[in-house]
Amino acid sequence: MNIGRKFFSAIDFITLVPVLVLVALGLVTLFSLDHESFNSQVIFTIFSLAAFVLAINTNPNALKHYDVPIYIVSIVLFAIVLILGIESRGSVRWIEIFGVRIQFSEVLKPFLAVSLASYLSEVKSTSLKNFLQILLLLAPIFILIFLQPDLGNALIYAGVAVLALLIYGFPLKYFVSGFLLWLVSFPLLWFFLHDYQKQRLLTFINPSQDPLGTSYNAIQSVIAVGSGMIMGKGLGQGTQSTLRFLPEHHTDFIFATISENLGFIGSGIVILAFCFLLYRIYVTFVTSEDSFSKNYALIVFLLIFIHFFMNVGMNLGIVPIVGVTLPFVSSGGSSLLSNFIMIGLLFAVGKSSSRKKVLEIG
């Protein structure tokens, strides 16, 4: 009885509500499209909820002391993916374990968030030396993910790192200098991009140049979103998604699928759920007393926000297509597992911070 009470007291049910709404909306959409994808996602959801329960019961104060091992193991796993990973559509992003494909660039996000949060909590100054040291530590992770190639996750990791360091208080001049250096070196970086990545960027600038080729996904997505109008065409009735005019309708473009089937009402629910979830994470960030808890909440906020912004932006044609999932909604076990662990650890961090506050008052 006491164990059950202790477990439920650790759950922030107000924050959990938008998560469950997003999961339910994703499952309903998948059920209307493809029963096989739906069945797989149900199994992934069960495993993810189990991981969520384990994460809630984690002691974050103990976990944060493993920041260095987490960092080293992550680099090793990313390297193993490049060597032994499974190739699919020109990318090597997955390792198959007992018949299950695992994408480490997704699964490791909550743990690397812990590692970065712990490291930042030990940083005593915002000197250039500390700034460069952090960038040097993050560079191998970014490079190994970029080489898979997984441009979407590489951009997410880089975006989270830059914004986290900026909010942490590192001088703006460091980032301006870095941006100028990036502009100067862009021709060299362009050389390392794969042809399909170059085409995606070029067709984003001018979608009409290849409407049946590299611009096809973006155009079909915008058509799907617009055709849903206010009420939508009904579950399973969308022509773009049901008839497969829209590729990846259950993963990267599930927002467009929801918009077509459930209209502005459905897409509006998705947007409101994310806004409320982000607000609740922000509350955890503001109310956290210790630096580790505050840093972790900030990183989780940035991870979910950038994922949400990039995915919806791709679906609306305002962001280049880089292959980013919609958290808790898109089909995919690695992404779902990662996000549930992330939220579970957030609850554990919030519980730990609240307990410290009570002890200080006492």
XYZ file of C-alpha atoms in Angstrom, residues 39 71 81 117 126 130 136 149 160 170 181 205 231 250 270-271 273 290 294 316 323-324 343 348 354-355:
26
model
C -0.310 -3.353 -33.213
C 28.916 9.933 -22.231
C 26.018 1.674 -35.160
C 22.689 18.568 -17.100
C 30.921 31.055 -18.399
C 34.567 26.225 -20.429
C 34.699 19.640 -27.741
C 23.703 10.055 -41.729
C 19.568 21.785 -27.849
C 27.377 31.956 -21.850
C 32.564 30.458 -38.488
C 13.958 27.016 -51.293
C -13.545 19.087 -39.319
C 2.571 7.227 -39.971
C -1.991 18.265 -30.957
C -0.648 21.826 -30.786
C -1.313 19.371 -25.936
C 19.158 22.628 -7.458
C 16.893 22.922 -13.406
C 3.530 22.697 -43.075
C 13.347 13.216 -40.903
C 12.184 14.169 -37.408
C 9.378 12.354 -18.879
C 11.864 11.847 -10.610
C 10.410 19.077 -4.024
C 11.706 16.787 -1.289
